[in-house]
Short mmCIF file of C-alpha atoms and ligand atoms in Angstrom, two decimals:
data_model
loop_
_atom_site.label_atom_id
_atom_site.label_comp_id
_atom_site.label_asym_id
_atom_site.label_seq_id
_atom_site.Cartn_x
_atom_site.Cartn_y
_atom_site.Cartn_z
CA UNK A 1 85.22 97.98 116.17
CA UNK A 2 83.04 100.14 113.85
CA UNK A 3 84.69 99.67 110.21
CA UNK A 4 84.68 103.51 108.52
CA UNK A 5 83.52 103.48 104.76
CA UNK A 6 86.89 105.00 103.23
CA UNK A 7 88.31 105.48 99.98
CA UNK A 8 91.17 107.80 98.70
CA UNK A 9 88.33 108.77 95.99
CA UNK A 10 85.14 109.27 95.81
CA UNK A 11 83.66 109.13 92.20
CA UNK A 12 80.08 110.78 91.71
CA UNK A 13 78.31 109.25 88.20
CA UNK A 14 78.39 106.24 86.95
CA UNK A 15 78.51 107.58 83.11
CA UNK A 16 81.22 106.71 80.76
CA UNK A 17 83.54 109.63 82.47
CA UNK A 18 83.21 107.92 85.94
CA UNK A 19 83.47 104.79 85.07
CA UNK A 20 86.30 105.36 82.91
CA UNK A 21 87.91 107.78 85.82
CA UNK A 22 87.24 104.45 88.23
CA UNK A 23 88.72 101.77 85.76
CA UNK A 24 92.16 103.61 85.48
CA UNK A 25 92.24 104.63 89.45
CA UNK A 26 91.55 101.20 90.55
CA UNK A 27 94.19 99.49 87.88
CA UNK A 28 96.55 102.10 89.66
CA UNK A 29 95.62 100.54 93.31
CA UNK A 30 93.45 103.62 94.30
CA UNK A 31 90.49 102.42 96.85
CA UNK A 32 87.46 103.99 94.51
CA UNK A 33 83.66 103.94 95.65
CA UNK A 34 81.87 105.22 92.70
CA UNK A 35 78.50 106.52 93.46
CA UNK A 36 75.77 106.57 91.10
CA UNK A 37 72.29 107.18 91.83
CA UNK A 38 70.82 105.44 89.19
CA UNK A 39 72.33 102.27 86.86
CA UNK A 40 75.30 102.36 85.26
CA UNK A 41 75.16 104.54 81.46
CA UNK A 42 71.57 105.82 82.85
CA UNK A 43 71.80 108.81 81.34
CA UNK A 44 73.62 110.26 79.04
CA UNK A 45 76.33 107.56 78.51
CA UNK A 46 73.60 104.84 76.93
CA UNK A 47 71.70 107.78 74.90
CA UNK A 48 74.49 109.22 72.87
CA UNK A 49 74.66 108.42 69.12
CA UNK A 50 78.10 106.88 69.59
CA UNK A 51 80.63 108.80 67.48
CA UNK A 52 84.48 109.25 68.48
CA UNK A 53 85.01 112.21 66.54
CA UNK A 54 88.61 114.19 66.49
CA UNK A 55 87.57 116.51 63.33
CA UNK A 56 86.03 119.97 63.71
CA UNK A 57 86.73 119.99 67.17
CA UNK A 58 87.68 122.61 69.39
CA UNK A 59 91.09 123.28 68.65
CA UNK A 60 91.83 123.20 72.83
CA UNK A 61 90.22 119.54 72.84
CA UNK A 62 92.24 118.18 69.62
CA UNK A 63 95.85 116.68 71.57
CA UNK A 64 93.03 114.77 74.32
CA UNK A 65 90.98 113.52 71.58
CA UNK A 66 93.63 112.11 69.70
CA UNK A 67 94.62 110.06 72.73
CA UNK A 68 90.99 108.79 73.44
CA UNK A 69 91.23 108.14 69.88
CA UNK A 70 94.44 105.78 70.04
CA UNK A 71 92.66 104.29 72.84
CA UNK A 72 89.40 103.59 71.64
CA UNK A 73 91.36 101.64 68.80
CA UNK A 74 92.85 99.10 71.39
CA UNK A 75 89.83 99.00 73.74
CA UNK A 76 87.64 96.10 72.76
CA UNK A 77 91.11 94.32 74.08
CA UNK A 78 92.02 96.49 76.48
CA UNK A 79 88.77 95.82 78.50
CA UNK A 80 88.21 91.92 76.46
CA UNK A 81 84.69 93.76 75.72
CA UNK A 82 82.49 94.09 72.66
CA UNK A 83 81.94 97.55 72.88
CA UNK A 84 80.83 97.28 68.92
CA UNK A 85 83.70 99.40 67.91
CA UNK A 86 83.92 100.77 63.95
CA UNK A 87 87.01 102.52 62.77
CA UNK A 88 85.12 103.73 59.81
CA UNK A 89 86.09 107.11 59.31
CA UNK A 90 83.80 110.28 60.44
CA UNK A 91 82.65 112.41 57.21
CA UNK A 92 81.25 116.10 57.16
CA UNK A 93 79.48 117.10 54.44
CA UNK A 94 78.54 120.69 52.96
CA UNK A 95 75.56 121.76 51.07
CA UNK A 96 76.63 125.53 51.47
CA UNK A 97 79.95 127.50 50.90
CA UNK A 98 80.22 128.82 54.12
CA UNK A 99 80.01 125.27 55.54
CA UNK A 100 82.57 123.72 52.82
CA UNK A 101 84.94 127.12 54.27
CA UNK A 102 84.65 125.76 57.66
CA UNK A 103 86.30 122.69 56.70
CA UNK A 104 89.04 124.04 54.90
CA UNK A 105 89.68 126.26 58.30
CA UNK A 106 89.87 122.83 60.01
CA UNK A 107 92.96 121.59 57.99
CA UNK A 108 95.87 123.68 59.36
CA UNK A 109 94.09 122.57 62.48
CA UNK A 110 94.40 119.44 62.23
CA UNK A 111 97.72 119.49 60.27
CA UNK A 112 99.51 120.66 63.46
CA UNK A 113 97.93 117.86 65.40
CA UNK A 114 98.82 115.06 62.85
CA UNK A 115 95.33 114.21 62.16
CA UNK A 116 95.23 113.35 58.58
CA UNK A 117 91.94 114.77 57.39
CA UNK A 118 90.97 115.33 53.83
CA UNK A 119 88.87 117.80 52.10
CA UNK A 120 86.40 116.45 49.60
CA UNK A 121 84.58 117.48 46.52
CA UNK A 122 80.80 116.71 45.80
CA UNK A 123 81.54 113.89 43.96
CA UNK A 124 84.14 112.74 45.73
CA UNK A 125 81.52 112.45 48.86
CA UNK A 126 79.77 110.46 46.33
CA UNK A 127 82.33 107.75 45.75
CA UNK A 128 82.69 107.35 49.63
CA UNK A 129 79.05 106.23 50.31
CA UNK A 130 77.03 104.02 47.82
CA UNK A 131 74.31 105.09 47.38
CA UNK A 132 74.36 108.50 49.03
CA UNK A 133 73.07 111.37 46.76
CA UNK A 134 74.01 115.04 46.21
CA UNK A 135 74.33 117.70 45.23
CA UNK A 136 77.04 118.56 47.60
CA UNK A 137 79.39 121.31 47.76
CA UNK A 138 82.21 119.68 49.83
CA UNK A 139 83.13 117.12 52.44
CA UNK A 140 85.32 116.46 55.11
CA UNK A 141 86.89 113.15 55.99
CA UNK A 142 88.66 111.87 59.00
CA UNK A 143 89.95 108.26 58.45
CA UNK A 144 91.22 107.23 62.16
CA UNK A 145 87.56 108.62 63.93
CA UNK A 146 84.64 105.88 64.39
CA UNK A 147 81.87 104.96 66.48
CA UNK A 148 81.15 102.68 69.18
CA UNK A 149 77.95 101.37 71.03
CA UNK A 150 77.94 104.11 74.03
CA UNK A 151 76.25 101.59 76.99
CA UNK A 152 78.31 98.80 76.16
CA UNK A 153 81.47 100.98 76.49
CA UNK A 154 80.64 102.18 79.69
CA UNK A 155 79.50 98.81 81.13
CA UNK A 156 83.09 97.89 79.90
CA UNK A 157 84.53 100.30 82.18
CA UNK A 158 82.58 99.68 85.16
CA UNK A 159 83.02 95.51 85.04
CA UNK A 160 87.03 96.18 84.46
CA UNK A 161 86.68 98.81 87.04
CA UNK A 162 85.51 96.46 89.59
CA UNK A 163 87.36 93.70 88.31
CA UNK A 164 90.52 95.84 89.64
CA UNK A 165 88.92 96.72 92.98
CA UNK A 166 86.78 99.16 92.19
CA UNK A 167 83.31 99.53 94.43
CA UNK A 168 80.66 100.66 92.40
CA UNK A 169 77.57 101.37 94.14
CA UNK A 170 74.75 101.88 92.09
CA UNK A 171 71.07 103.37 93.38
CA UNK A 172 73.33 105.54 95.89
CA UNK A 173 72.57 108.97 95.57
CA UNK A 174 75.21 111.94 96.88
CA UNK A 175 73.60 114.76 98.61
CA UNK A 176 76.19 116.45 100.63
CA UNK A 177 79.97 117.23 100.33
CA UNK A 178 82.18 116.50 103.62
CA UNK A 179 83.72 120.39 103.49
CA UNK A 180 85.14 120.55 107.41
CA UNK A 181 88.35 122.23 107.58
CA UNK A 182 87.97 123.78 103.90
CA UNK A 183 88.79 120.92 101.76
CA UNK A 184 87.25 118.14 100.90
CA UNK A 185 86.58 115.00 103.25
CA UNK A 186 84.25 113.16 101.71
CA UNK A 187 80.40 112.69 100.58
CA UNK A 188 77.06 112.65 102.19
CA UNK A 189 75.04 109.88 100.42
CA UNK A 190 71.70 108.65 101.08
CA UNK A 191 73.05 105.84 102.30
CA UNK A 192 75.61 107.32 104.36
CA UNK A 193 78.94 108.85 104.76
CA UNK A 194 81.95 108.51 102.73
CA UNK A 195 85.15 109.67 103.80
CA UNK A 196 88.01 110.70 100.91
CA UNK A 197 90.21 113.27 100.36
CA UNK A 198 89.80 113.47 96.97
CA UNK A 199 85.79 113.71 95.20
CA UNK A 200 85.44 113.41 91.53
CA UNK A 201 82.35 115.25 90.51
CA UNK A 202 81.06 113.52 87.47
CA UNK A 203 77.31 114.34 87.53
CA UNK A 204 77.39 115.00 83.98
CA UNK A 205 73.60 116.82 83.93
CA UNK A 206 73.31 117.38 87.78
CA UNK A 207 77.20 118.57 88.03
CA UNK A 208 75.97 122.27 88.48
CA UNK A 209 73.71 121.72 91.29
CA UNK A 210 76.40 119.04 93.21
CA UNK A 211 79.05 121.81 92.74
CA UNK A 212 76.38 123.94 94.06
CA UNK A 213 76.47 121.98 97.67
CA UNK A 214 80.31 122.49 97.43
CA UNK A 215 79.63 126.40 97.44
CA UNK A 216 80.83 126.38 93.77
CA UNK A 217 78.91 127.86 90.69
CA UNK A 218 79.09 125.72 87.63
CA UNK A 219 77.71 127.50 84.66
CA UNK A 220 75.89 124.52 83.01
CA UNK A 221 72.72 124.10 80.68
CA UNK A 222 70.93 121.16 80.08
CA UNK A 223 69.77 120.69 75.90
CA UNK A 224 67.40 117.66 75.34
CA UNK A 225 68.66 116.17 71.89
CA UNK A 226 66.74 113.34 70.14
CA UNK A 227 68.19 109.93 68.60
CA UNK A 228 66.04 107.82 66.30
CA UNK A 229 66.91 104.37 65.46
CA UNK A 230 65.54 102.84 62.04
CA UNK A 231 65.19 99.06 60.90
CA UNK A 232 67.35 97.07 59.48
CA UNK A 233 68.68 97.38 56.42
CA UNK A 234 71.44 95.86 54.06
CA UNK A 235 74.69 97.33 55.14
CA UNK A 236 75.57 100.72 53.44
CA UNK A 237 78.64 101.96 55.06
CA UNK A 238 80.97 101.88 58.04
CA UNK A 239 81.37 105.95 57.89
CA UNK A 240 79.65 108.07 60.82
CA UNK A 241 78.68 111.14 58.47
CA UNK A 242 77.44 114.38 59.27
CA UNK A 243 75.27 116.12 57.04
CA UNK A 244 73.28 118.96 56.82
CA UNK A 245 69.73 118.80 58.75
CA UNK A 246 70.74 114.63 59.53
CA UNK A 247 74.08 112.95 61.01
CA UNK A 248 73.82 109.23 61.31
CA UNK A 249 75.91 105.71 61.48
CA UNK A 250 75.14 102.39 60.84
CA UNK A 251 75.18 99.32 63.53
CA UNK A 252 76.49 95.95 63.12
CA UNK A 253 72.76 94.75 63.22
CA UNK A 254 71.96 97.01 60.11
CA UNK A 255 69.78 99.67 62.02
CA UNK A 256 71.12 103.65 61.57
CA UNK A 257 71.15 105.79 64.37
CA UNK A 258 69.84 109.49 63.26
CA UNK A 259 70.17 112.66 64.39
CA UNK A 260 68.39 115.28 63.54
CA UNK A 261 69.57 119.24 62.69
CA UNK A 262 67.14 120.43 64.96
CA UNK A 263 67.80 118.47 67.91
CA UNK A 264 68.67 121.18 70.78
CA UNK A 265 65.70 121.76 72.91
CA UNK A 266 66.47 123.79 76.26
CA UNK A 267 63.97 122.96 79.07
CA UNK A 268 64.14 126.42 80.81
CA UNK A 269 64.04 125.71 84.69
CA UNK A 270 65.22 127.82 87.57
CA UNK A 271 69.18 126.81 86.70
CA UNK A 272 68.58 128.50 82.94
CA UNK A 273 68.20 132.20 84.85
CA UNK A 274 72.16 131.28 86.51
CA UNK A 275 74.99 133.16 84.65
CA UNK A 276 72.59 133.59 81.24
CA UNK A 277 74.78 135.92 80.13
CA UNK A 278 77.86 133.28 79.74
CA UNK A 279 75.57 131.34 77.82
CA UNK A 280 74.94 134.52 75.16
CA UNK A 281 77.64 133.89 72.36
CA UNK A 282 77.06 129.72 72.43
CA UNK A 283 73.10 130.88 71.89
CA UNK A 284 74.18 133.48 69.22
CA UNK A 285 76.31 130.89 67.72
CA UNK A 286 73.67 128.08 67.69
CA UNK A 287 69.98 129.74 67.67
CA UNK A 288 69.18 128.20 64.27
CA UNK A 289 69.06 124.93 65.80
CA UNK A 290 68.52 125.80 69.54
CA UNK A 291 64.73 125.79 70.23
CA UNK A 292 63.53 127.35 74.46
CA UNK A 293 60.52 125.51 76.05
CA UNK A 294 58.90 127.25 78.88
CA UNK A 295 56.43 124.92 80.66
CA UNK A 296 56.04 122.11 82.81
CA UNK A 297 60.22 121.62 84.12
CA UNK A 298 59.93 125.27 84.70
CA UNK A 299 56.78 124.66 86.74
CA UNK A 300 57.80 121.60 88.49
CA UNK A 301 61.26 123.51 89.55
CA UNK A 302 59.70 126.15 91.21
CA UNK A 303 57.64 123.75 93.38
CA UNK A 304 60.46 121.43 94.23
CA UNK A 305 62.13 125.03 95.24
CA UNK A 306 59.38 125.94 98.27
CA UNK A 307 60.25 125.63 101.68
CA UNK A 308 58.63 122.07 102.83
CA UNK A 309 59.64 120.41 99.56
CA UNK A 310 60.99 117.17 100.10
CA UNK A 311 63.50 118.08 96.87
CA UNK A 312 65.26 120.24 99.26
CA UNK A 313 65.80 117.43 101.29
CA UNK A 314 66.75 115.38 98.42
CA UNK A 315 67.81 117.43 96.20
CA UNK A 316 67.98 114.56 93.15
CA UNK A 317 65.23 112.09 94.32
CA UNK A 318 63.02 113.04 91.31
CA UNK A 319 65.90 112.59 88.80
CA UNK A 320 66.08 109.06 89.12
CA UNK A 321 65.47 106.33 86.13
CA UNK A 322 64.00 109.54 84.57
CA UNK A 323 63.00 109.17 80.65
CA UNK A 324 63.35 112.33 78.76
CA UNK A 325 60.95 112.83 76.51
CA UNK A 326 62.30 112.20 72.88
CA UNK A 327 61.25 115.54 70.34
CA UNK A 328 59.13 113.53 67.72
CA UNK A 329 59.62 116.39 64.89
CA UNK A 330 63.18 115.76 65.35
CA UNK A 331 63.26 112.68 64.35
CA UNK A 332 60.33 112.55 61.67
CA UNK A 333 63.21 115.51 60.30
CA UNK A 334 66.12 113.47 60.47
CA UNK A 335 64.04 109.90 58.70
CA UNK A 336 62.99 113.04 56.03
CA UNK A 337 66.60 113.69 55.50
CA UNK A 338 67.89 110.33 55.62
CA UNK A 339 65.58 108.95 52.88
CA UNK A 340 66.71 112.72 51.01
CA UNK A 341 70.51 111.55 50.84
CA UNK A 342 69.13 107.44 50.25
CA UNK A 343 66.29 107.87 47.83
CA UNK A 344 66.76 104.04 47.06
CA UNK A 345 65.85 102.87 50.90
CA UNK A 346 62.30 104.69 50.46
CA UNK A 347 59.70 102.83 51.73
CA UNK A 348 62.35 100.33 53.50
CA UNK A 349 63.39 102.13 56.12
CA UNK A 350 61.51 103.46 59.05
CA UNK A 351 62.15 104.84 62.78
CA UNK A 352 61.51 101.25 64.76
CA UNK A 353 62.29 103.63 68.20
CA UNK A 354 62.91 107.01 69.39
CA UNK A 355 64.49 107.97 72.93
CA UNK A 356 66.09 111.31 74.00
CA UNK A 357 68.84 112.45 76.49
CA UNK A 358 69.98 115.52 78.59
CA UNK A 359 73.49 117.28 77.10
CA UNK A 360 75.48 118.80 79.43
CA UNK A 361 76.27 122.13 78.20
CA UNK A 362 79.42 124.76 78.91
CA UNK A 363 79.10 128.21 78.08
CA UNK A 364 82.23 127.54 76.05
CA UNK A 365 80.89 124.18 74.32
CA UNK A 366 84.59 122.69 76.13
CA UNK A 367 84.13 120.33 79.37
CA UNK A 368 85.30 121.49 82.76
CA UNK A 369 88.58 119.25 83.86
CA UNK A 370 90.38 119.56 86.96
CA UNK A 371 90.65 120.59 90.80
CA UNK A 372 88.90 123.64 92.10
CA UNK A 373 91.38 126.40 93.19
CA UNK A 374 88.74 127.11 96.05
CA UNK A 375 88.43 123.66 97.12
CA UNK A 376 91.24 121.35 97.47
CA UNK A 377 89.90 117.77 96.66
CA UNK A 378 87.41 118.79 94.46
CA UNK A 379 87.69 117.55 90.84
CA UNK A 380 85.08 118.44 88.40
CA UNK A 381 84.77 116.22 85.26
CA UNK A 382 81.59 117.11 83.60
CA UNK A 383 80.57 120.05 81.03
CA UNK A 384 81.63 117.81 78.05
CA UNK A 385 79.05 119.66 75.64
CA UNK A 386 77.78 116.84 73.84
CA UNK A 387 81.20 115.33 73.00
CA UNK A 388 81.89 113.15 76.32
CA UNK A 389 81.81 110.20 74.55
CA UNK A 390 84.63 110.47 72.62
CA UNK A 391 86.35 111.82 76.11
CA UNK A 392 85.30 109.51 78.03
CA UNK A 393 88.61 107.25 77.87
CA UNK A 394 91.04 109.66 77.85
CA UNK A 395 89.10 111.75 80.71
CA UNK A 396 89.42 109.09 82.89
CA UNK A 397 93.39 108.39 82.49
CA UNK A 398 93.83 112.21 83.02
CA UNK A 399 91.76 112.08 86.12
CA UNK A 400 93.88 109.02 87.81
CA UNK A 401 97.05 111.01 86.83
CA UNK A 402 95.61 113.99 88.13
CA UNK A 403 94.62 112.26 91.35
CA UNK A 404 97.90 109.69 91.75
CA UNK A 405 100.47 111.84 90.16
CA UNK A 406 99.18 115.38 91.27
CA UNK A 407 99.76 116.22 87.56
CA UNK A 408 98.02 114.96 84.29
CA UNK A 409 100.01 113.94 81.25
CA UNK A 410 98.65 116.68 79.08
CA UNK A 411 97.62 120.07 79.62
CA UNK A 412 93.93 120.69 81.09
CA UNK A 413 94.69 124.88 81.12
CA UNK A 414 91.91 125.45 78.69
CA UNK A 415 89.87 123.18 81.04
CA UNK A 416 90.07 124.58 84.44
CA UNK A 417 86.83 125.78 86.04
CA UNK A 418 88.11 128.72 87.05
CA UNK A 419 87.80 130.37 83.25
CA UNK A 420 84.05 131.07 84.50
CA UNK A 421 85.16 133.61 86.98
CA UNK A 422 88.23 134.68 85.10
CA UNK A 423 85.89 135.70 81.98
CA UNK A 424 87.80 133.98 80.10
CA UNK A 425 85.38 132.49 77.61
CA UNK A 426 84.78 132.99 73.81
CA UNK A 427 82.12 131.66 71.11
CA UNK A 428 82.83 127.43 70.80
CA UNK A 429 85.76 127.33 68.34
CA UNK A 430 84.43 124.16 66.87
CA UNK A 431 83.50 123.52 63.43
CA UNK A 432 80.95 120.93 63.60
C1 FAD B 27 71.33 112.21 72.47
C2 FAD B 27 72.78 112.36 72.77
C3 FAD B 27 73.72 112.06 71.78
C4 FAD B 27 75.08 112.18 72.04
N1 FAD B 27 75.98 111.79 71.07
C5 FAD B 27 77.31 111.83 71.35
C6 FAD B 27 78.25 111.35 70.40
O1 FAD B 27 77.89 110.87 69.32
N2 FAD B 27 79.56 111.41 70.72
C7 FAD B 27 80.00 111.92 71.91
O2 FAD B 27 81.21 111.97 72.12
N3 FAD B 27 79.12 112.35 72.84
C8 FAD B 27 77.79 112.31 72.59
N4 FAD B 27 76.90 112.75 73.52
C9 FAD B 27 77.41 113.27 74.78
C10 FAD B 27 77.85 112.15 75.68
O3 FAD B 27 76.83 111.17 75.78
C11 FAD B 27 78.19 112.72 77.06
O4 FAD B 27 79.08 113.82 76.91
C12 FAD B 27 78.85 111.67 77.93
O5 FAD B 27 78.08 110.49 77.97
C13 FAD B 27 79.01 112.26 79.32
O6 FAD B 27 79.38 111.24 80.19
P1 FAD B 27 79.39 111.57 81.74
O7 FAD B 27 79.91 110.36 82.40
O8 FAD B 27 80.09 112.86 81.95
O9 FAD B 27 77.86 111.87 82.09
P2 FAD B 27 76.57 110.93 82.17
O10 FAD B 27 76.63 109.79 81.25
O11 FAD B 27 75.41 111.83 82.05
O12 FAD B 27 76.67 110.34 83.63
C14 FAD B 27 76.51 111.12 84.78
C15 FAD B 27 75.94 110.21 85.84
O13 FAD B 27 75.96 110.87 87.09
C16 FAD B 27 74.87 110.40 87.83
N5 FAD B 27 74.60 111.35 88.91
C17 FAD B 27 74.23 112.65 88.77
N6 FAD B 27 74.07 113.23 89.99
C18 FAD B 27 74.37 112.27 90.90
C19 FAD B 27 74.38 112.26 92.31
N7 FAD B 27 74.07 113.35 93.01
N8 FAD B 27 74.71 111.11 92.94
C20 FAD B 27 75.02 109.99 92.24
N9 FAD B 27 75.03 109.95 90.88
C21 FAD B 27 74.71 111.08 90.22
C22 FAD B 27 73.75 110.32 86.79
O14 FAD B 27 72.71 109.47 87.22
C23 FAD B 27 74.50 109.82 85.57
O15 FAD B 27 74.40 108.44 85.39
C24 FAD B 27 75.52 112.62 73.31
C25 FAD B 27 74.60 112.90 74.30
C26 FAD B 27 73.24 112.76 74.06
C27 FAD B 27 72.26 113.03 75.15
#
């Protein structure tokens, strides 16, 4: 008898979203095959700086982050894991007026949410971080937010995930979704067919052009944004801050993680000419620190996109255990601005590494959560604009409950992927 290879969900990505989505399926009894065409935290999920962030968010995001929030605090048990978790606090600061408004728009914000966040003075931003000089016009300080070590987090996942049943199948690439009947039954892979009912598309990067073989157009952009990490130094503070032209946080081991202002670099390929115009008032909003390069992905795009190409075939072969290429000005910027706000660590500190990754953008700057209207079974879970981190837990609970309980514990309206069509969409409402 031939044995079918079943599961009531297929999972696509083996980020923090999928693994997360997996973990809480499979502690639920769901049969999950998670798919992921490269390791596990390839892409995005190891390359993110690593803060869990509830201030100056969008205010449609706020009630999900402060549940990933309350469970980021109890993960390291949750998932018996050292996932390097820091409740130190997450602290904006302002060199400018119109930045120090910004912050004092956040408060009724996050006053209806119950998110205790302070404003600061100059000085006061002083007093928070030793060392750490101004001038500064204001800050902005969020006690319950931290940081965490992004790969270790979502290797947590994936190990509990399995640990509860979960088959995670790593170097297994999906290239096809099972659409007979007009719904989904399951995914094509490389190495086969998968039948489910139910397909979670977390692609993160690649989620537009998977949609894409479901018949569905996912406005997404990929921005290249650069991380630097420095030596070690004595420990400074606990506090993942964000300042003007350089955010950063410090690691157990005494090395910072930096980001720089100018860190948004879109590659422009054939997918950056899809549904531009959606993309206008996140551009309008963010061209100071949003830098185009036309060249070589443009050029490579076009080739994989001639008839004969064996992309077309396999349409994310060349994707694989790729390493973006880290913007070196970005991150000689953000050591610059670093030493600026630390003139005492001159000399001692230095960028021991650089790496980049690929941010996968919304028109909206909010992630895309739910089924799609036109095809039953299909669940996107991707978009999350450089904040899926911080999601990642609480994406994954709402996805089982989506999946087990046909409805999720807390409203994914301002989530839906139909807002595309709909027209629906404004300038990102978030202050950071
Ligand atoms: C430099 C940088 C810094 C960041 N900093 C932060 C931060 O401080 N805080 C924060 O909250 N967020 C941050 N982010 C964003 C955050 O990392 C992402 O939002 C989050 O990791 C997204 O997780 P994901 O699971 O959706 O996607 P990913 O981690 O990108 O995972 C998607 C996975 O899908 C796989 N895949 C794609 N197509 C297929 C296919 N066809 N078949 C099989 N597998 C496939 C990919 O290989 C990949 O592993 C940062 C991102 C970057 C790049």
């Amino acid at each position: 008898m031939v044995e079918l290879d079943q599961a009531d969900v297929v999972i696509i990505g083996g980020g923090i979203v999928g693994c997360a989505a997996a973990y809480y399926l499979a502690k639920r009894n769901a049969k999950v095959i998670l798919v992921e065409k490269g390791r596990i935290a390839g892409e995005q999920s190891s390359r993110a700086w690593g803060f869990v962030r509830i201030q100056g968010r969008d205010p449609d995001e706020v009630p999900l982050m402060v549940e990933s929030n309350r469970i980021w605090r109890g993960l390291e048990a949750e998932l018996e894991a050292d996932i390097e978790w820091v409740q130190g606090g997450n602290l904006a600061i302002a060199k400018d007026d119109e930045r120090a408004e910004r912050f004092r728009d956040w408060l009724p914000i996050a006053r209806s949410f119950g998110v205790e966040t302070r404003v600061l003075t100059g000085t006061q931003v002083e007093g928070l971080i030793p060392g750490i000089k101004g001038p500064f016009t204001a800050g902005m300080y969020t006690s319950i937010d931290g940081h965490a070590e992004p790969g270790k987090a979502t290797e947590a996942f994936a190990k509990a995930a399995r640990e509860h049943g979960a088959d995670i199948r790593t170097y297994t690439t999906a290239e096809g979704i099972d659409m007979a009947g007009g719904r989904v039954g399951g995914v094509f892979t490389d190495k086969g067919h998968i039948f489910a009912d139910v397909v979670i598309n977390a692609a993160g990067a690649h989620a537009a052009k998977l949609a894409r073989l479901a018949g569905l157009s996912l406005p997404q952009r990929a921005v290249r944004a650069t991380v630097a990490q420095t030596t070690p130094v004595k420990p400074v503070t606990s506090i993942g801050t964000w300042a003007p032209g350089v955010s950063f946080r410090q690691k157990r081991d005494g090395t910072f993680y930096l980001a720089g202002g100018a860190s948004s670099i879109h590659d422009v390929t054939l997918e950056s000419f899809r549904q531009a115009r959606m993309f206008m008032p996140n551009y309008l909003k963010n061209r100071r620190i949003f830098q185009m390069n036309i060249g070589r992905e443009l050029l490579h795009d076009v080739r994989r996109a001639l008839p004969g190409s064996e992309a077309r075939e396999h349409p994310f072969a060349h994707t694989v255990d790729v390493e973006p290429e880290p913007d070196r000005a970005t991150a000689v910027e953000s050591i610059k601005g670093f030493v600026e706000l630390f003139p005492e660590l001159y000399g001692q500190v230095k960028i021991r590494r650089m790496w980049a990754g690929m941010i996968d953008a919304t028109p909206d700057a909010v992630p895309v959560i739910g089924e799609a209207d036109e095809l039953p079974g299909f669940i996107f879970a991707t978009g999350f604009s450089g904040h899926g981190f911080a999601f990642g837990p609480i994406a994954g609970k709402l996805l089982s409950e989506l999946v087990l309980d046909g409805r999720p514990s807390l409203d994914l309206h301002a989530f839906r992927f139909e807002r595309f069509a709909e027209g629906d969409l404004a300038a990102p409402k978030n202050v950071l």
